[in-house]
Tab-separated table of C-alpha atoms in Angstrom:
chain	number	residue	atom	x	y	z
A	1	MET	CA	3.501	-25.592	0.397
A	2	LYS	CA	3.145	-21.814	0.266
A	3	LYS	CA	5.706	-21.720	-2.541
A	4	LEU	CA	3.748	-24.283	-4.536
A	5	GLY	CA	0.523	-22.406	-3.874
A	6	LEU	CA	2.025	-19.203	-5.227
A	7	ARG	CA	3.465	-20.981	-8.258
A	8	VAL	CA	0.049	-22.468	-9.057
A	9	GLN	CA	-1.689	-19.118	-8.617
A	10	HIS	CA	0.923	-17.471	-10.824
A	11	LEU	CA	0.514	-20.080	-13.545
A	12	LEU	CA	-3.289	-19.901	-13.514
A	13	ALA	CA	-3.165	-16.109	-13.531
A	14	GLN	CA	-0.854	-16.015	-16.543
A	15	ILE	CA	-2.961	-18.559	-18.445
A	16	SER	CA	-6.110	-16.566	-17.662
A	17	ILE	CA	-4.744	-13.245	-18.897
A	18	PRO	CA	-6.780	-13.120	-22.142
A	19	PHE	CA	-9.928	-13.802	-20.108
A	20	THR	CA	-9.204	-11.509	-17.142
A	21	PHE	CA	-7.745	-8.653	-19.159
A	22	GLY	CA	-10.452	-9.013	-21.807
A	23	LEU	CA	-13.240	-8.904	-19.250
A	24	SER	CA	-11.799	-6.050	-17.202
A	25	ILE	CA	-11.024	-3.919	-20.244
A	26	PHE	CA	-14.484	-4.621	-21.658
A	27	PHE	CA	-15.922	-3.383	-18.373
A	28	MET	CA	-13.705	-0.310	-18.140
A	29	LYS	CA	-13.556	0.705	-21.779
A	30	GLY	CA	-16.742	-0.769	-23.205
A	31	LEU	CA	-19.234	-0.364	-20.372
A	32	MET	CA	-17.814	2.535	-18.370
A	33	GLY	CA	-16.335	4.454	-21.297
A	34	TYR	CA	-13.002	5.093	-19.600
A	35	ARG	CA	-10.252	6.577	-21.758
A	36	TRP	CA	-6.772	7.999	-21.448
A	37	VAL	CA	-5.108	11.327	-22.005
A	38	ASP	CA	-2.108	9.591	-23.612
A	39	LEU	CA	-2.000	5.851	-22.992
A	40	LYS	CA	0.757	5.162	-25.499
A	41	GLY	CA	2.945	7.866	-24.001
A	42	ALA	CA	2.346	6.540	-20.479
A	43	ARG	CA	3.144	2.968	-21.573
A	44	ASP	CA	6.282	4.027	-23.418
A	45	LYS	CA	7.476	5.813	-20.296
A	46	ILE	CA	6.760	2.820	-18.048
A	47	ARG	CA	8.497	0.481	-20.473
A	48	SER	CA	11.569	2.701	-20.564
A	49	GLN	CA	11.607	2.787	-16.757
A	50	ILE	CA	11.100	-0.887	-15.973
A	51	GLY	CA	10.963	-2.848	-19.183
A	52	ALA	CA	14.570	-3.535	-19.999
A	53	LYS	CA	16.102	-4.310	-16.628
A	54	PRO	CA	14.901	-7.493	-14.903
A	55	GLY	CA	14.541	-7.783	-11.148
A	56	PRO	CA	11.955	-7.278	-8.439
A	57	LEU	CA	9.723	-4.270	-8.696
A	58	MET	CA	7.464	-2.495	-6.208
A	59	ILE	CA	4.773	-0.352	-7.824
A	60	CYS	CA	3.435	2.373	-5.541
A	61	PRO	CA	0.413	4.307	-6.825
A	62	ASN	CA	-1.822	6.929	-5.232
A	63	HIS	CA	-5.250	5.617	-4.245
A	64	LEU	CA	-8.661	7.150	-4.942
A	65	THR	CA	-11.020	4.424	-6.180
A	66	MET	CA	-11.687	0.728	-5.539
A	67	ILE	CA	-10.537	-0.244	-9.028
A	68	ASP	CA	-7.293	1.746	-9.212
A	69	SER	CA	-5.230	-1.428	-9.506
A	70	LEU	CA	-7.432	-2.684	-12.363
A	71	ILE	CA	-7.020	0.612	-14.225
A	72	LEU	CA	-3.278	0.618	-13.642
A	73	VAL	CA	-2.839	-2.966	-14.840
A	74	TRP	CA	-4.683	-1.911	-18.016
A	75	ALA	CA	-2.313	1.026	-18.357
A	76	ILE	CA	0.958	-0.789	-17.743
A	77	THR	CA	0.906	-3.011	-20.784
A	78	PRO	CA	-1.363	-4.635	-23.407
A	79	PHE	CA	-2.476	-8.153	-22.488
A	80	TRP	CA	-0.391	-9.958	-25.095
A	81	LYS	CA	2.764	-8.435	-23.641
A	82	ALA	CA	1.679	-9.314	-20.095
A	83	MET	CA	1.392	-12.949	-21.175
A	84	GLY	CA	5.015	-13.049	-22.196
A	85	LYS	CA	6.358	-10.841	-19.458
A	86	ALA	CA	4.785	-11.815	-16.150
A	87	ARG	CA	6.260	-8.911	-14.209
A	88	MET	CA	4.264	-6.495	-16.382
A	89	PHE	CA	1.166	-7.971	-14.697
A	90	PRO	CA	1.812	-7.096	-11.048
A	91	TRP	CA	0.602	-8.865	-7.952
A	92	ASN	CA	-1.795	-6.958	-5.746
A	93	THR	CA	-2.635	-6.847	-2.065
A	94	PRO	CA	-6.313	-5.896	-1.641
A	95	GLU	CA	-8.049	-5.721	1.715
A	96	LYS	CA	-9.740	-9.108	2.167
A	97	THR	CA	-12.896	-7.741	3.789
A	98	ASN	CA	-13.626	-5.717	0.634
A	99	TYR	CA	-14.235	-8.793	-1.508
A	100	ALA	CA	-13.882	-12.116	0.309
A	101	HIS	CA	-17.599	-12.411	1.074
A	102	VAL	CA	-18.423	-12.680	-2.657
A	103	ALA	CA	-17.375	-15.976	-4.267
A	104	ILE	CA	-17.009	-14.570	-7.788
A	105	LEU	CA	-14.758	-11.786	-6.517
A	106	ARG	CA	-12.629	-14.338	-4.661
A	107	PHE	CA	-12.213	-16.197	-7.938
A	108	PHE	CA	-11.313	-13.109	-9.956
A	109	THR	CA	-8.915	-11.770	-7.354
A	110	TYR	CA	-7.195	-15.166	-7.236
A	111	ILE	CA	-6.605	-15.285	-10.995
A	112	GLY	CA	-5.917	-11.562	-10.862
A	113	LYS	CA	-2.768	-12.225	-8.812
A	114	CYS	CA	-4.157	-10.868	-5.555
A	115	LEU	CA	-2.863	-11.725	-2.094
A	116	PRO	CA	-5.477	-10.866	0.527
A	117	VAL	CA	-4.514	-8.479	3.317
A	118	VAL	CA	-6.259	-8.414	6.683
A	119	ARG	CA	-5.699	-5.072	8.361
A	120	GLN	CA	-4.915	-5.447	12.025
A	121	GLY	CA	-5.332	-9.166	11.562
A	122	PRO	CA	-3.573	-11.950	13.443
A	123	GLN	CA	0.217	-11.688	13.393
A	124	GLU	CA	0.460	-15.150	11.851
A	125	LYS	CA	-1.525	-13.981	8.794
A	126	THR	CA	0.673	-10.904	8.471
A	127	ARG	CA	3.815	-13.029	8.658
A	128	THR	CA	2.493	-15.396	5.984
A	129	LEU	CA	1.708	-12.457	3.721
A	130	MET	CA	5.164	-10.997	4.246
A	131	TYR	CA	6.701	-14.366	3.454
A	132	LYS	CA	4.753	-14.578	0.194
A	133	ILE	CA	5.659	-11.016	-0.761
A	134	LYS	CA	9.340	-11.714	-0.179
A	135	LEU	CA	9.088	-14.884	-2.250
A	136	LEU	CA	7.518	-13.001	-5.128
A	137	LEU	CA	10.191	-10.327	-5.047
A	138	THR	CA	12.845	-13.052	-4.880
A	139	TRP	CA	11.340	-14.441	-8.075
A	140	SER	CA	11.733	-10.977	-9.665
A	141	GLN	CA	8.002	-10.438	-9.786
A	142	SER	CA	6.334	-7.043	-9.536
A	143	LEU	CA	4.059	-6.128	-6.690
A	144	MET	CA	1.594	-3.256	-6.507
A	145	MET	CA	0.961	-1.757	-3.072
A	146	PHE	CA	-0.806	1.473	-2.238
A	147	PRO	CA	1.546	3.277	0.131
A	148	GLU	CA	-1.221	5.410	1.638
A	149	GLY	CA	-2.771	2.182	2.937
A	150	ALA	CA	-6.287	3.291	2.015
A	151	ARG	CA	-8.108	5.569	-0.395
A	152	SER	CA	-7.372	9.186	0.382
A	153	LEU	CA	-10.158	10.922	2.288
A	154	THR	CA	-9.167	14.343	0.995
A	155	GLY	CA	-8.784	13.562	-2.680
A	156	ARG	CA	-5.113	14.424	-2.427
A	157	VAL	CA	-2.155	12.175	-1.660
A	158	ASP	CA	-2.413	11.795	2.100
A	159	THR	CA	0.902	13.056	3.445
A	160	GLU	CA	-0.235	12.813	7.084
A	161	ASN	CA	-2.043	9.546	7.737
A	162	TYR	CA	-0.262	7.087	5.494
A	163	ALA	CA	0.834	3.567	6.475
A	164	TYR	CA	4.421	2.389	6.776
A	165	GLY	CA	3.859	-1.111	5.397
A	166	VAL	CA	5.538	-0.491	2.041
A	167	GLY	CA	8.581	0.971	3.767
A	168	LYS	CA	8.775	-2.038	6.043
A	169	ILE	CA	8.625	-4.507	3.164
A	170	LEU	CA	11.309	-2.647	1.209
A	171	ASP	CA	13.546	-2.436	4.263
A	172	ASP	CA	13.011	-6.125	5.100
A	173	VAL	CA	13.736	-7.455	1.618
A	174	ARG	CA	16.826	-5.272	1.274
A	175	GLN	CA	18.181	-6.833	4.442
A	176	GLU	CA	17.831	-10.172	2.675
A	177	GLY	CA	19.931	-8.946	-0.232
A	178	LEU	CA	17.159	-8.041	-2.658
A	179	GLU	CA	17.133	-4.684	-4.387
A	180	PRO	CA	13.617	-4.052	-5.636
A	181	ARG	CA	13.131	-0.945	-7.708
A	182	VAL	CA	10.262	1.361	-6.815
A	183	LEU	CA	7.964	2.749	-9.473
A	184	LEU	CA	5.663	5.561	-8.374
A	185	MET	CA	2.469	5.854	-10.404
A	186	TYR	CA	0.192	8.868	-10.188
A	187	LEU	CA	-3.240	8.104	-11.613
A	188	ARG	CA	-6.061	10.614	-11.729
A	189	GLY	CA	-9.359	10.793	-13.498
A	190	LYS	CA	-9.874	14.355	-14.675
A	191	GLY	CA	-13.262	14.456	-12.987
A	192	GLN	CA	-12.137	12.698	-9.798
A	193	LYS	CA	-12.760	15.064	-6.877
A	194	GLY	CA	-12.202	12.735	-3.951
A	195	LYS	CA	-12.317	9.064	-3.085
A	196	SER	CA	-15.047	6.939	-4.659
A	197	THR	CA	-15.945	3.320	-5.349
A	198	LEU	CA	-15.603	3.693	-9.109
A	199	PRO	CA	-14.465	6.531	-11.328
A	200	LYS	CA	-17.414	8.220	-13.039
A	201	ARG	CA	-18.545	7.065	-16.471
A	202	ASN	CA	-16.542	8.298	-19.465
A	203	GLU	CA	-13.732	9.357	-17.162
A	204	GLU	CA	-10.481	10.389	-18.822
A	205	PHE	CA	-7.342	9.301	-16.974
A	206	TYR	CA	-4.008	10.980	-16.597
A	207	LEU	CA	-1.049	8.800	-15.652
A	208	ASP	CA	2.514	9.647	-14.765
A	209	SER	CA	5.263	7.378	-13.468
A	210	GLN	CA	8.632	7.827	-11.855
A	211	LEU	CA	11.344	5.418	-10.781
A	212	ILE	CA	12.825	6.236	-7.370
A	213	ASP	CA	15.266	4.668	-4.931
A	214	PRO	CA	14.012	5.414	-1.403
A	215	ARG	CA	16.515	4.559	1.332
A	216	SER	CA	17.154	5.170	5.002
A	217	LYS	CA	20.233	5.254	7.186
A	218	SER	CA	18.105	4.178	10.128
A	219	THR	CA	16.961	0.683	10.992
A	220	GLY	CA	13.733	-0.988	12.064
A	221	LEU	CA	10.587	1.073	12.362
A	222	ARG	CA	12.442	4.331	11.699
A	223	ALA	CA	13.671	2.956	8.377
A	224	SER	CA	10.115	1.901	7.479
A	225	ARG	CA	8.923	5.414	8.249
A	226	ASP	CA	11.732	7.123	6.304
A	227	ILE	CA	11.249	4.986	3.203
A	228	SER	CA	7.468	5.353	3.272
A	229	LYS	CA	7.799	9.113	3.621
A	230	GLN	CA	10.047	9.335	0.566
A	231	ILE	CA	7.485	7.380	-1.450
A	232	ILE	CA	4.579	9.529	-0.272
A	233	ASP	CA	6.552	12.729	-0.859
A	234	GLY	CA	7.327	11.528	-4.393
A	235	LEU	CA	3.650	10.914	-5.116
A	236	ALA	CA	2.695	14.261	-3.585
A	237	GLU	CA	5.201	15.989	-5.865
A	238	MET	CA	3.744	14.222	-8.909
A	239	GLU	CA	0.318	15.381	-7.791
A	240	ARG	CA	1.560	18.954	-7.363
A	241	ILE	CA	2.833	18.896	-10.946
A	242	TYR	CA	-0.498	17.495	-12.155
A	243	PHE	CA	-2.493	20.285	-10.562
A	244	LYS	CA	0.031	22.896	-11.635
A	245	ASN	CA	-0.490	21.785	-15.226
A	246	ASN	CA	-4.257	21.575	-14.816
A	247	GLU	CA	-5.106	24.840	-13.107
A	248	GLY	CA	-8.579	25.220	-11.709
A	249	MET	CA	-8.974	21.483	-11.077
A	250	GLU	CA	-8.815	21.592	-7.294
A	251	PRO	CA	-10.243	18.410	-5.743
A	252	LEU	CA	-12.977	18.753	-3.164
A	253	ILE	CA	-13.179	16.910	0.118
A	254	PRO	CA	-16.141	14.523	-0.313
B	1	MET	CA	10.430	3.725	36.822
B	2	THR	CA	7.130	2.610	38.305
B	3	LYS	CA	4.222	1.374	36.254
B	4	ALA	CA	2.233	4.434	37.332
B	5	GLU	CA	4.922	6.794	36.042
B	6	ALA	CA	5.195	4.866	32.795
B	7	THR	CA	1.410	4.890	32.367
B	8	THR	CA	1.255	8.673	32.761
B	9	LYS	CA	3.922	9.163	30.112
B	10	VAL	CA	2.403	6.562	27.781
B	11	LEU	CA	-0.994	8.279	27.915
B	12	ALA	CA	0.627	11.670	27.297
B	13	ILE	CA	2.350	10.277	24.194
B	14	ILE	CA	-0.779	8.575	22.865
B	15	GLY	CA	-3.003	11.594	23.590
B	16	PRO	CA	-2.365	13.570	20.383
B	17	PHE	CA	-3.063	10.457	18.270
B	18	ALA	CA	-6.281	9.435	20.065
B	19	LYS	CA	-9.519	10.377	18.335
B	20	ASN	CA	-11.603	9.263	21.308
B	21	ALA	CA	-10.709	11.861	23.933
B	22	GLU	CA	-13.340	10.573	26.380
B	23	ALA	CA	-11.896	7.057	26.353
B	24	LEU	CA	-8.447	8.506	26.917
B	25	LYS	CA	-9.617	10.151	30.162
B	26	THR	CA	-10.695	6.811	31.611
B	27	ALA	CA	-8.017	4.667	29.961
B	28	GLY	CA	-6.563	1.781	31.967
B	29	PRO	CA	-4.296	-1.196	31.383
B	30	GLU	CA	-6.965	-3.061	29.406
B	31	THR	CA	-7.718	-0.163	27.073
B	32	LYS	CA	-7.001	-1.103	23.456
B	33	ILE	CA	-4.909	1.560	21.768
B	34	LEU	CA	-6.466	1.176	18.325
B	35	SER	CA	-10.091	0.250	18.852
B	36	ASP	CA	-10.846	1.913	22.195
B	37	LEU	CA	-8.831	5.098	21.788
B	38	GLY	CA	-9.478	5.475	18.067
B	39	VAL	CA	-5.819	5.633	17.121
B	40	ASN	CA	-5.160	5.158	13.405
B	41	SER	CA	-3.274	1.866	12.990
B	42	ALA	CA	-0.668	3.563	10.820
B	43	ARG	CA	0.133	5.906	13.687
B	44	LEU	CA	0.950	3.089	16.076
B	45	VAL	CA	4.462	3.088	14.619
B	46	ASP	CA	4.818	6.797	15.434
B	47	ILE	CA	3.678	6.080	18.981
B	48	ILE	CA	6.208	3.283	19.397
B	49	LEU	CA	8.992	5.486	18.040
B	50	ALA	CA	7.897	8.175	20.495
B	51	PHE	CA	8.171	5.586	23.306
B	52	GLU	CA	11.724	4.855	22.161
B	53	ASP	CA	12.641	8.541	22.260
B	54	GLU	CA	10.909	9.271	25.554
B	55	PHE	CA	12.203	6.245	27.454
B	56	ASN	CA	15.527	5.899	25.628
B	57	ILE	CA	14.841	2.287	24.677
B	58	ALA	CA	14.824	0.225	21.474
B	59	ILE	CA	11.644	-1.678	20.657
B	60	ASP	CA	12.094	-4.419	18.056
B	61	ASP	CA	9.419	-5.457	15.578
B	62	ASP	CA	8.313	-8.521	17.539
B	63	THR	CA	7.899	-6.518	20.725
B	64	ALA	CA	6.076	-3.774	18.836
B	65	ASP	CA	3.658	-6.366	17.445
B	66	LYS	CA	2.736	-7.373	20.996
B	67	ILE	CA	1.657	-3.869	22.012
B	68	ARG	CA	-2.130	-3.776	21.726
B	69	THR	CA	-3.225	-2.192	25.021
B	70	ILE	CA	-1.989	0.509	27.382
B	71	GLY	CA	-0.980	-2.274	29.774
B	72	ASP	CA	1.055	-4.023	27.039
B	73	ALA	CA	2.911	-0.788	26.329
B	74	VAL	CA	3.616	-0.097	29.988
B	75	ASP	CA	4.778	-3.669	30.640
B	76	GLN	CA	7.160	-3.643	27.691
B	77	ILE	CA	8.535	-0.215	28.594
B	78	VAL	CA	9.069	-1.132	32.236
B	79	ALA	CA	10.793	-4.359	31.164
B	80	LEU	CA	13.023	-2.587	28.658
B	81	THR	CA	13.987	0.205	31.047
B	82	GLY	CA	14.992	-2.457	33.535
B	83	ALA	CA	12.831	-1.139	36.330
């Protein structure tokens, strides 16, 4: 039943792409005035990293605003390509309490390929989510998860208080014979000082991406921790390069 | 190992992760590690790994999922150490 439910959601999401992408890009580009430093360059790089080779993909971005996943989906590929290549339109795992109380948001997150997460929720819900995530990766889908677990309080990649959920999922699915690739994405609005609900109007975004292969010789929780640390360290390094190349743009703690 | 000894060590391990120092002083078996002591949920894994190191035990995922309170932690540790 869960398999069928996911298949239906996937189908409806793919069919709705012109509507969902059109609406979200109208909001971001038309209403909010968001733009990119080099969108074509970022897309070319992503395509060269993940485009040619099929297979499951875990996308791990840094996290500063409530619409990071929306901005990243916009960045990954134009909508007409997402229609033909479903894995270029990744699944997401937003926190349920952030949107579930608003019917219209429930609708858009459903056709936006979102699987709700309940932090510290019942174990049964967590197991169901894990089952769905494994299914999606088995089907060679792409999944976007924020490895920090929440928006960073400091405005920098949080190398201290990050979650180990992404590491656990990667370790679990590898034990079942899957080999998902991991794409780090570092997104930053040039005026983004710390965490916020939305980026400010007319924000200009920088995006970098890097394919990595985080692994651990340990097992269980230690493996989850090792893998998560490698992902966070990778994002922190991308951030260091960003600030090195943009001197004087130190983020402030909000 | 007695439950009292295990409790002392468990509280010492959790201490650095607890944001609510006052609750830690009066913590008992029913004290919830996350909500009462203010421990970040992501750090619960670090705490469980610290239990493994301190007590020389292996805690599997299912057992780890059952640890919600100080009493849960102590019970699991005492069971796993065979006391």
